[in-house]
PDB file of C-alpha atoms in Angstrom:
ATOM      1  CA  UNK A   1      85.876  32.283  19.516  1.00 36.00           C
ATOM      2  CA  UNK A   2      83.678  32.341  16.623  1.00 47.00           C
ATOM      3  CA  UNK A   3      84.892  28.705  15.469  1.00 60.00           C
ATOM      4  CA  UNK A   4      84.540  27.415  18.945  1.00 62.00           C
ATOM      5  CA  UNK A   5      80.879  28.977  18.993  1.00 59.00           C
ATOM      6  CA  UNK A   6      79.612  27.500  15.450  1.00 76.00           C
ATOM      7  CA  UNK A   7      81.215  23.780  16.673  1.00 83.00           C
ATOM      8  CA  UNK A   8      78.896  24.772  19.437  1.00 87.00           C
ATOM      9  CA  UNK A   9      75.988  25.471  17.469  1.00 89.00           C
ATOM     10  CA  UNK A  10      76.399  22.428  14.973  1.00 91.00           C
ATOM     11  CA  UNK A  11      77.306  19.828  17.666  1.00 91.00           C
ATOM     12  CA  UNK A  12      73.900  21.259  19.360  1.00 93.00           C
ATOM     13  CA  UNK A  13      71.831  20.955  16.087  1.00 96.00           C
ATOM     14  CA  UNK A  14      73.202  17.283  15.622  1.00 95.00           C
ATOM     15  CA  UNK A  15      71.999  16.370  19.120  1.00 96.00           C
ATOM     16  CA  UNK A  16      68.592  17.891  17.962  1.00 96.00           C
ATOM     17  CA  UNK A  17      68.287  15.898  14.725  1.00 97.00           C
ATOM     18  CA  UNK A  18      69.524  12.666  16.279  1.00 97.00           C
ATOM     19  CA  UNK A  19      66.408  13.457  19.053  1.00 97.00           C
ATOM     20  CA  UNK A  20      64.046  14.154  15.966  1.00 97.00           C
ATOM     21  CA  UNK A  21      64.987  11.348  14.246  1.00 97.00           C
ATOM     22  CA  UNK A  22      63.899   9.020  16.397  1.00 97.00           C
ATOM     23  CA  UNK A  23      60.831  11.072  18.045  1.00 97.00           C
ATOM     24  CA  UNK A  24      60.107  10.809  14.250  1.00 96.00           C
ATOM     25  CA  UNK A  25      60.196   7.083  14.362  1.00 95.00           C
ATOM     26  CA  UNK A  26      58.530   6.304  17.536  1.00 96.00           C
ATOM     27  CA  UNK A  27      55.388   8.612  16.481  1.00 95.00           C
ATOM     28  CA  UNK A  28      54.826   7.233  12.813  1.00 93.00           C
ATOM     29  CA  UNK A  29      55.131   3.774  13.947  1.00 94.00           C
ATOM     30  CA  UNK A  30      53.131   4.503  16.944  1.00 95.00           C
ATOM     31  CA  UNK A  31      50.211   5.385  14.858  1.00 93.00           C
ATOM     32  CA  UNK A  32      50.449   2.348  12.489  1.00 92.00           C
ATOM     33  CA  UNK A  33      50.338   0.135  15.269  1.00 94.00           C
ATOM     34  CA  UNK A  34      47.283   1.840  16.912  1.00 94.00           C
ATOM     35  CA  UNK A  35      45.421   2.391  13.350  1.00 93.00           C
ATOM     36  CA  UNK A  36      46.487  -1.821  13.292  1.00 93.00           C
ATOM     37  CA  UNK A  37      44.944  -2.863  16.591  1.00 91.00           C
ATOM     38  CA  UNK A  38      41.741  -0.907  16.075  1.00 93.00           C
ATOM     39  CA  UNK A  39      40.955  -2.227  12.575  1.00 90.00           C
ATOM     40  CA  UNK A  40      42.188  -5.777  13.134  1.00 85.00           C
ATOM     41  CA  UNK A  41      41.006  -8.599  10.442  1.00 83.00           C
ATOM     42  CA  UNK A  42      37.553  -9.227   8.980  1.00 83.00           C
ATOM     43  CA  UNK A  43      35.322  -8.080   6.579  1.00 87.00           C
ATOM     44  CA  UNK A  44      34.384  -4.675   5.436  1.00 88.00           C
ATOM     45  CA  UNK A  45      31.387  -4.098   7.542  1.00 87.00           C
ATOM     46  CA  UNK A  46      33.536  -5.981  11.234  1.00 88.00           C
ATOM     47  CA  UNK A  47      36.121  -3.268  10.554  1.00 89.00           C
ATOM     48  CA  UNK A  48      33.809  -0.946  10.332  1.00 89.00           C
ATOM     49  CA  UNK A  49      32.204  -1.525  13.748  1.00 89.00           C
ATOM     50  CA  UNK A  50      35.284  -1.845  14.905  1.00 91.00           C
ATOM     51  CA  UNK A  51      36.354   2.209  13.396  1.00 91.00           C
ATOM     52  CA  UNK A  52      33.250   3.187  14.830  1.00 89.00           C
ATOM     53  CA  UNK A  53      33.489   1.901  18.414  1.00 91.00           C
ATOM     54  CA  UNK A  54      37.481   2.745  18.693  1.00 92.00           C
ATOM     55  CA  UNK A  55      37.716   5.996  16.198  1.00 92.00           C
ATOM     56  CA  UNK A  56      38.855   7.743  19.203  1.00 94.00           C
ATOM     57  CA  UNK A  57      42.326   5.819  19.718  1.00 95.00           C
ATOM     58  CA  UNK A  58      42.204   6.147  15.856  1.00 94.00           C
ATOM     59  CA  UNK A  59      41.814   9.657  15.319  1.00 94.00           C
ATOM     60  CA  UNK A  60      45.037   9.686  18.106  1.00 95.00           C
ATOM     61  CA  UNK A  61      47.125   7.596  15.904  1.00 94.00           C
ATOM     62  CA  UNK A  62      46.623  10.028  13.145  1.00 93.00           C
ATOM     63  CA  UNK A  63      47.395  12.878  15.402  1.00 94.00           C
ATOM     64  CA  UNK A  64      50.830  11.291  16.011  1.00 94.00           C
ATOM     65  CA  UNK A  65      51.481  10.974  12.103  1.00 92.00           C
ATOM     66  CA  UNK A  66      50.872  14.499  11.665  1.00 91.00           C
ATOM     67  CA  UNK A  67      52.881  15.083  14.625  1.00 93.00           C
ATOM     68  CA  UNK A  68      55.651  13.653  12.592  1.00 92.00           C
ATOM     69  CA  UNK A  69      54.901  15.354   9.637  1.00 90.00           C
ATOM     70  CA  UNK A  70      55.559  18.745  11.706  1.00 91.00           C
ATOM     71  CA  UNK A  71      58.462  17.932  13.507  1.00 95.00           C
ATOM     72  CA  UNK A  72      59.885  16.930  10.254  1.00 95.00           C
ATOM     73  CA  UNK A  73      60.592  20.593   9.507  1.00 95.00           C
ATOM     74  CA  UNK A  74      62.485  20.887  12.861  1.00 96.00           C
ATOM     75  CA  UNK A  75      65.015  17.751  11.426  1.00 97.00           C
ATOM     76  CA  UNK A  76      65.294  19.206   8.114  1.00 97.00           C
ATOM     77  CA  UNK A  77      66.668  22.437   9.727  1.00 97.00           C
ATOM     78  CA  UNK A  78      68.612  20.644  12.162  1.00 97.00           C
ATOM     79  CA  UNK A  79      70.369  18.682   9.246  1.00 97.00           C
ATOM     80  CA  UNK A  80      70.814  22.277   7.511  1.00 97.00           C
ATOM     81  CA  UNK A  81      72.758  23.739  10.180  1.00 96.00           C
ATOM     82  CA  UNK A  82      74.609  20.827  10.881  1.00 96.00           C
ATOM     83  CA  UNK A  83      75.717  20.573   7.673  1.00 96.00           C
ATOM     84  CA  UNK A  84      75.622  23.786   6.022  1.00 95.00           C
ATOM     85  CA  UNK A  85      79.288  24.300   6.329  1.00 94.00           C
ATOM     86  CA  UNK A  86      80.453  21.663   4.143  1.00 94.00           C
ATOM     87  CA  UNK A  87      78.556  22.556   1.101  1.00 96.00           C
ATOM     88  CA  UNK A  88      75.384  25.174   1.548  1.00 96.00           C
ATOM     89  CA  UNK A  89      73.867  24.930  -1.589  1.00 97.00           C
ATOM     90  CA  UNK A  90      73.521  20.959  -1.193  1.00 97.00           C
ATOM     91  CA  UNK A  91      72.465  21.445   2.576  1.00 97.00           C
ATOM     92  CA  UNK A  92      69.920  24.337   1.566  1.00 97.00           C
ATOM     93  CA  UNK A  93      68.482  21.862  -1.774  1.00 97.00           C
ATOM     94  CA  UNK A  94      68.089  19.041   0.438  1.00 97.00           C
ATOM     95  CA  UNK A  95      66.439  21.360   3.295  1.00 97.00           C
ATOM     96  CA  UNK A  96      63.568  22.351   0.762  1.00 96.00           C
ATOM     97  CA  UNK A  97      63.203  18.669  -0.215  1.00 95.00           C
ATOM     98  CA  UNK A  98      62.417  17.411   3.125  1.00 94.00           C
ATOM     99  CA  UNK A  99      60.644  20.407   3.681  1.00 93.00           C
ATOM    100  CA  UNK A 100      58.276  19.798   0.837  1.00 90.00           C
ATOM    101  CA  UNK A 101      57.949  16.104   2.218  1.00 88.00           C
ATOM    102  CA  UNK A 102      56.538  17.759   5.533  1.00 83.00           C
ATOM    103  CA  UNK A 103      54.100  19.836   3.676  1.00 80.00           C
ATOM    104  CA  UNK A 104      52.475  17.035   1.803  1.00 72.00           C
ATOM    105  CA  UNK A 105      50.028  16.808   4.600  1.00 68.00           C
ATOM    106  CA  UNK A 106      47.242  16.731   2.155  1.00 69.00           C
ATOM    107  CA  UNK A 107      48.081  12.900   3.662  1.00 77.00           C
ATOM    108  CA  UNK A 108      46.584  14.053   6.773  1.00 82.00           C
ATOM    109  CA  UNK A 109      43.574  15.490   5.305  1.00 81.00           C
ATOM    110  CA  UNK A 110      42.657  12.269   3.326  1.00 85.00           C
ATOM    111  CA  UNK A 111      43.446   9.889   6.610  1.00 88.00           C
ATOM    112  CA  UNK A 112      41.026  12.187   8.904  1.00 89.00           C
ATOM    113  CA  UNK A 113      38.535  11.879   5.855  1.00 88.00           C
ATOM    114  CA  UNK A 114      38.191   8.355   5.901  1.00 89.00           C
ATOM    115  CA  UNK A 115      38.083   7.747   9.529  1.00 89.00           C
ATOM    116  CA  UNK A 116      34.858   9.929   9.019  1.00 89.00           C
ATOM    117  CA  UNK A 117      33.635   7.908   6.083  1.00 88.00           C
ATOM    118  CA  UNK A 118      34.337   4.784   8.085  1.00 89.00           C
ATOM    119  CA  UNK A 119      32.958   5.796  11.803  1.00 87.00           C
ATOM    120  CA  UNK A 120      30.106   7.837  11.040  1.00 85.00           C
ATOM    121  CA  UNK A 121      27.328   5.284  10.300  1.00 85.00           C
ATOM    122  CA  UNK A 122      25.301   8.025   8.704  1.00 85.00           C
ATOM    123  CA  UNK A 123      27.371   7.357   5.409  1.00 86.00           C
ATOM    124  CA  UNK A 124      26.928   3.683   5.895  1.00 83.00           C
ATOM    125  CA  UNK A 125      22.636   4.852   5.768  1.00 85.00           C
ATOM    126  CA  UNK A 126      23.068   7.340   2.658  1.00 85.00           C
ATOM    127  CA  UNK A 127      25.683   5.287   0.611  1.00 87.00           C
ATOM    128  CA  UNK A 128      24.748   1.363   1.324  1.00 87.00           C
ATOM    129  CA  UNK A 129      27.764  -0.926   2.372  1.00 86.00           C
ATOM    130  CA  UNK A 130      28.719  -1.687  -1.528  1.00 90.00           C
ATOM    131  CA  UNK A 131      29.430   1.910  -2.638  1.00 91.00           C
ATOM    132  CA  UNK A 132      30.975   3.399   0.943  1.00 90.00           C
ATOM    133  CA  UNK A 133      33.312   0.381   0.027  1.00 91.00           C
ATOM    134  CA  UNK A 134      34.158   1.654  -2.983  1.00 92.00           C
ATOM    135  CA  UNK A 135      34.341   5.383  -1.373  1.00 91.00           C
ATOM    136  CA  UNK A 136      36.559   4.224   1.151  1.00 90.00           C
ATOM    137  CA  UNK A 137      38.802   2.397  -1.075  1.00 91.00           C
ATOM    138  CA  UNK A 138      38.691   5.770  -3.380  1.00 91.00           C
ATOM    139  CA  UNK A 139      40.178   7.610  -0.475  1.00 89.00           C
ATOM    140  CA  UNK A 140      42.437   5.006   0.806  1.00 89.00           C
ATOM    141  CA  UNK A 141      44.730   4.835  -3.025  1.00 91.00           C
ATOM    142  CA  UNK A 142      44.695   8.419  -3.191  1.00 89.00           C
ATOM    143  CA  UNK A 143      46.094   8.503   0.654  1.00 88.00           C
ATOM    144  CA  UNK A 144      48.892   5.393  -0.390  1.00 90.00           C
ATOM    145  CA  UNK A 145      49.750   7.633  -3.694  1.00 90.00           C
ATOM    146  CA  UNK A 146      49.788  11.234  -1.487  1.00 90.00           C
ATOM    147  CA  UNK A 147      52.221   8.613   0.999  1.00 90.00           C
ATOM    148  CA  UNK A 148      54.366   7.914  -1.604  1.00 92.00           C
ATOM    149  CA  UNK A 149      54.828  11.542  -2.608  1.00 92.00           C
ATOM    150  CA  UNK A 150      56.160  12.989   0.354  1.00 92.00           C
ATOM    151  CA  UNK A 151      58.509   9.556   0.891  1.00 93.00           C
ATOM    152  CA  UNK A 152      60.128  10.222  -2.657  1.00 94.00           C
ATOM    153  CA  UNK A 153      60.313  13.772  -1.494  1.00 94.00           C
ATOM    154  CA  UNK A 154      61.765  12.429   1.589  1.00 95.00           C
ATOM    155  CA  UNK A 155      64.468   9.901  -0.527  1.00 96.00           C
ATOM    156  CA  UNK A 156      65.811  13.260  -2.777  1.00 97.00           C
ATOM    157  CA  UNK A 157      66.189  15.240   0.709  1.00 97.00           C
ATOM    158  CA  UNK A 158      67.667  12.208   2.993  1.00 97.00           C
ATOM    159  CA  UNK A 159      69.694  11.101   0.309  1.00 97.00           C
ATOM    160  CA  UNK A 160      71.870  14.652  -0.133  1.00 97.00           C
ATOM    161  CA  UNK A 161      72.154  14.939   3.819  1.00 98.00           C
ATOM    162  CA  UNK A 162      73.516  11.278   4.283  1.00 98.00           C
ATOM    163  CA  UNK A 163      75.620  12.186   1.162  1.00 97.00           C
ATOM    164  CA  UNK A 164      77.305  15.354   2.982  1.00 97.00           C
ATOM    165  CA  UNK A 165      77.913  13.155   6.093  1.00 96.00           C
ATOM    166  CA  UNK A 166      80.041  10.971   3.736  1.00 95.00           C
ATOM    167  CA  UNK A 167      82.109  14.220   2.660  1.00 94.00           C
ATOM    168  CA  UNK A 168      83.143  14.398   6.543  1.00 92.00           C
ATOM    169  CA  UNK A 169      84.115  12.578   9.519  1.00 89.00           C
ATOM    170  CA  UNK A 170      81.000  13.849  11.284  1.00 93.00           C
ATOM    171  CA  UNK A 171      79.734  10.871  11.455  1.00 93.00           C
ATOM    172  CA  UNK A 172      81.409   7.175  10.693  1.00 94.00           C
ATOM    173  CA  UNK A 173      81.904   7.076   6.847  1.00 94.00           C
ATOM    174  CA  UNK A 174      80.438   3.413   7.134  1.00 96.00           C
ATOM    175  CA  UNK A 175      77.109   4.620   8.305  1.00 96.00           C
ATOM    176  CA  UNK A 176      77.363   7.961   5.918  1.00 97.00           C
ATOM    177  CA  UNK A 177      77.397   5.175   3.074  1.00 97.00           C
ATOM    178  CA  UNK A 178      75.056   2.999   4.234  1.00 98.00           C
ATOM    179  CA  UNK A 179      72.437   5.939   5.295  1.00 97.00           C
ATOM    180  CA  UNK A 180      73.313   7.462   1.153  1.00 98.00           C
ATOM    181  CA  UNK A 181      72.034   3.654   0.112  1.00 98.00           C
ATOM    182  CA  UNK A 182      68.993   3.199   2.449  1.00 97.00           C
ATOM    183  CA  UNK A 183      67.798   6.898   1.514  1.00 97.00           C
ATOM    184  CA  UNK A 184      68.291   5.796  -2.505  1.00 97.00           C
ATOM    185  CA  UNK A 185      66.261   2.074  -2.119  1.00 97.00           C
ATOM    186  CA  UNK A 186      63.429   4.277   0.046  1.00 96.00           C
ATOM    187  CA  UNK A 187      63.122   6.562  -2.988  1.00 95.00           C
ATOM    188  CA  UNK A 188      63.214   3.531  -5.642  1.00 96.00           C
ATOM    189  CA  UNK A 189      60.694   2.064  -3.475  1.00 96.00           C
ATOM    190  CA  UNK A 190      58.107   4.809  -3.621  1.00 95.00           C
ATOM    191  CA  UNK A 191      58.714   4.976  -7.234  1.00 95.00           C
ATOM    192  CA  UNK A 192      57.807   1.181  -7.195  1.00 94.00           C
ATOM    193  CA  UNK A 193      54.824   1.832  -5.133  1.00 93.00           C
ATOM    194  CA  UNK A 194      53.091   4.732  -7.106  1.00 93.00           C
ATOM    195  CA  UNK A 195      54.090   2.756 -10.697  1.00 94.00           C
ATOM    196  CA  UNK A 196      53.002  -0.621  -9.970  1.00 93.00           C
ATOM    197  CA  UNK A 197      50.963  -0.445  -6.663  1.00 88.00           C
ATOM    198  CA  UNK A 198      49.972  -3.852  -7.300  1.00 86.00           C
ATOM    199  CA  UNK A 199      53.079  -5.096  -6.657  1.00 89.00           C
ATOM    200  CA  UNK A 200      53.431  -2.868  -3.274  1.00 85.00           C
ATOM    201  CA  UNK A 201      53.425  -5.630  -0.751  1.00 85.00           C
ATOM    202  CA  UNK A 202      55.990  -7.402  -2.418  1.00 85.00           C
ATOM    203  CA  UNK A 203      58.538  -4.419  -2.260  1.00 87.00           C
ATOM    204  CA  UNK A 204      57.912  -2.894   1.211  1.00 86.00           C
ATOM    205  CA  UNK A 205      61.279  -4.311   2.739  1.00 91.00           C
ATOM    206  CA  UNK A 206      62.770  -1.686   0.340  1.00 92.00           C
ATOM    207  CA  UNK A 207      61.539   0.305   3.572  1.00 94.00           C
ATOM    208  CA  UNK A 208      63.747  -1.829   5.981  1.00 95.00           C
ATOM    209  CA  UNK A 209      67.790   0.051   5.224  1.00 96.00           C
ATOM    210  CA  UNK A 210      66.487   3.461   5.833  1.00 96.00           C
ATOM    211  CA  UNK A 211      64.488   2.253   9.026  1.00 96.00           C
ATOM    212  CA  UNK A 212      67.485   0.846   9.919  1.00 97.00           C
ATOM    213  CA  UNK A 213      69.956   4.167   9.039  1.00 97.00           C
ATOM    214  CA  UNK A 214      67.525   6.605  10.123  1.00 97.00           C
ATOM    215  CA  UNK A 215      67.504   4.844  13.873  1.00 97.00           C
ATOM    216  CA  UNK A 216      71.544   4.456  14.275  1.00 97.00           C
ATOM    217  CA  UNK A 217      72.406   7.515  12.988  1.00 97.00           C
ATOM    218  CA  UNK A 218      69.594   8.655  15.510  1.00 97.00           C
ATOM    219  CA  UNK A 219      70.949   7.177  18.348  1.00 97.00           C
ATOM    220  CA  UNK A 220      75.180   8.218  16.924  1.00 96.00           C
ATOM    221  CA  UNK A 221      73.585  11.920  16.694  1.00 96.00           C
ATOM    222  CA  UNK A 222      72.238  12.223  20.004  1.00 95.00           C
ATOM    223  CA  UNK A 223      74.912  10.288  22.123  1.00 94.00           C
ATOM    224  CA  UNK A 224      77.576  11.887  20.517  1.00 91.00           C
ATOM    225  CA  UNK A 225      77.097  14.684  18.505  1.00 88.00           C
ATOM    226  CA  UNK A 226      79.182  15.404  15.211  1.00 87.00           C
ATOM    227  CA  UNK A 227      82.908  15.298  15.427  1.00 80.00           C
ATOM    228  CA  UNK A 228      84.392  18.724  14.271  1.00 74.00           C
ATOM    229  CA  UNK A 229      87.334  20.229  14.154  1.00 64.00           C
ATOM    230  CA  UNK A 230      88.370  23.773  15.048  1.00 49.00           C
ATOM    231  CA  UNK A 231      86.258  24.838  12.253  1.00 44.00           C
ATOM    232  CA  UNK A 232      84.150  23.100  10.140  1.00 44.00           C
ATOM    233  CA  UNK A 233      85.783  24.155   6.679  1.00 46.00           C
ATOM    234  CA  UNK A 234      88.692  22.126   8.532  1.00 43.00           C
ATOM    235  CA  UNK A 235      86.831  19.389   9.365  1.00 45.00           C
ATOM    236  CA  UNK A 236      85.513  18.924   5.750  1.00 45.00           C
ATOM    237  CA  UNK A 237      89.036  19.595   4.616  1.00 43.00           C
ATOM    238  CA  UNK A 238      90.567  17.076   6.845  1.00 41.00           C
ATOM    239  CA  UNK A 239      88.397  14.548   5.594  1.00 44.00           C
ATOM    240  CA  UNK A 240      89.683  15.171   1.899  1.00 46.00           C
ATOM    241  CA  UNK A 241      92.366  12.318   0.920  1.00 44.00           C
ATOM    242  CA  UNK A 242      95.899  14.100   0.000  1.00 37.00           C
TER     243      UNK A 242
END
């Protein structure tokens, strides 16, 4: 009974993370395309009439990135009890990696600063256009390097959960794999970013595989669960060759 109840549990907590995962996906990305359409193109002082007018929707878009921020303690733990049983002390590191990913808000902090450096046109008065430039770029490299932080938090934690997939049949072994890779280029890639930030636009497709991982094994989660045996030392066992 107690087997039968912990398959229970973990096939619940897989349906959970594959949920997460993509709620995850559809609120980051929802912000960046509403910070996108209120700033548009043009110079400094069009975008910021353009902050100013729509810092509502903005300040709503930023909302939804903390949102995913928070909810990315629910996936960690989800992942944790899912996977637990096949090796706890991995589960539990990569738990307080993603963990640590989801308390880097300080991102948060920075964002809502600069929407008010941006929309309030008092600073535009006390600063002159030249130096609230300068202020808002300030903010803006210490919000890509805070970014970058949590992601390569993010690539340490992702990349030991995708790794005890591949020590089961959970999930297909294919996808295990791939997920391991995508979770190791994200994590290169935020290195990249915070060493040579110069360079960033030329390596953000390095986000592109764990996009791509992080949505299928969404969707494989949530449609159908994890595949486990009677218990899940025998499903880990079962997945050992010879």
């Amino acid at each position: 009974m107690s087997d039968r109840y912990g398959a229970a549990v973990q096939i619940r907590y897989a349906r959970t993370a594959g949920f997460v995962y993509l709620l995850l996906i559809v609120l980051y990305m929802g912000g960046q395309y509403l910070i996108s359409h209120v700033v548009g193109s043009g110079d400094f002082a069009e975008r910021l009439a353009r902050i100013a007018e729509g810092q509502t929707l903005y300040r709503a878009a930023l909302v939804l990135q903390l949102l995913a921020s928070v909810f990315t303690v629910l996936l960690a733990y989800a992942l944790y009890v899912v996977l637990k049983p096949v090796n706890e002390r991995i589960a539990r590191m990569a738990l307080y990696w993603r963990l640590g990913e989801a308390f880097c808000c300080v991102t948060a902090f920075i964002s809502f600063g600069t929407l008010s450096l941006q929309a309030d046109p008092e600073y535009l008065r006390s600063f002159g256009s030249a130096k609230l430039q300068a202020a808002v770029d300030l903010a803006r490299a210490a919000d890509f390097a805070s970014f970058n932080i949590a992601t390569l938090l993010f690539g340490f934690g992702s990349t030991l959960f995708f790794y005890l997939f591949m020590q089961t049949r959970y999930i297909p072994r294919p996808l295990s794999a791939f997920g391991v890779f995508a979770s190791v280029v994200a994590l290169l890639t935020s290195l990249g970013d915070l060493v040579f930030p110069a360079w960033s636009h030329a390596i953000q497709m390095g986000w592109l595989p764990i996009f791509l991982a992080e949505i299928t094994t969404g969707i494989w989660l949530l449609a159908r669960g994890v595949k486990v045996a009677s218990s899940p030392v025998a499903a880990f066992e079962s997945s050992v060759p010879g």
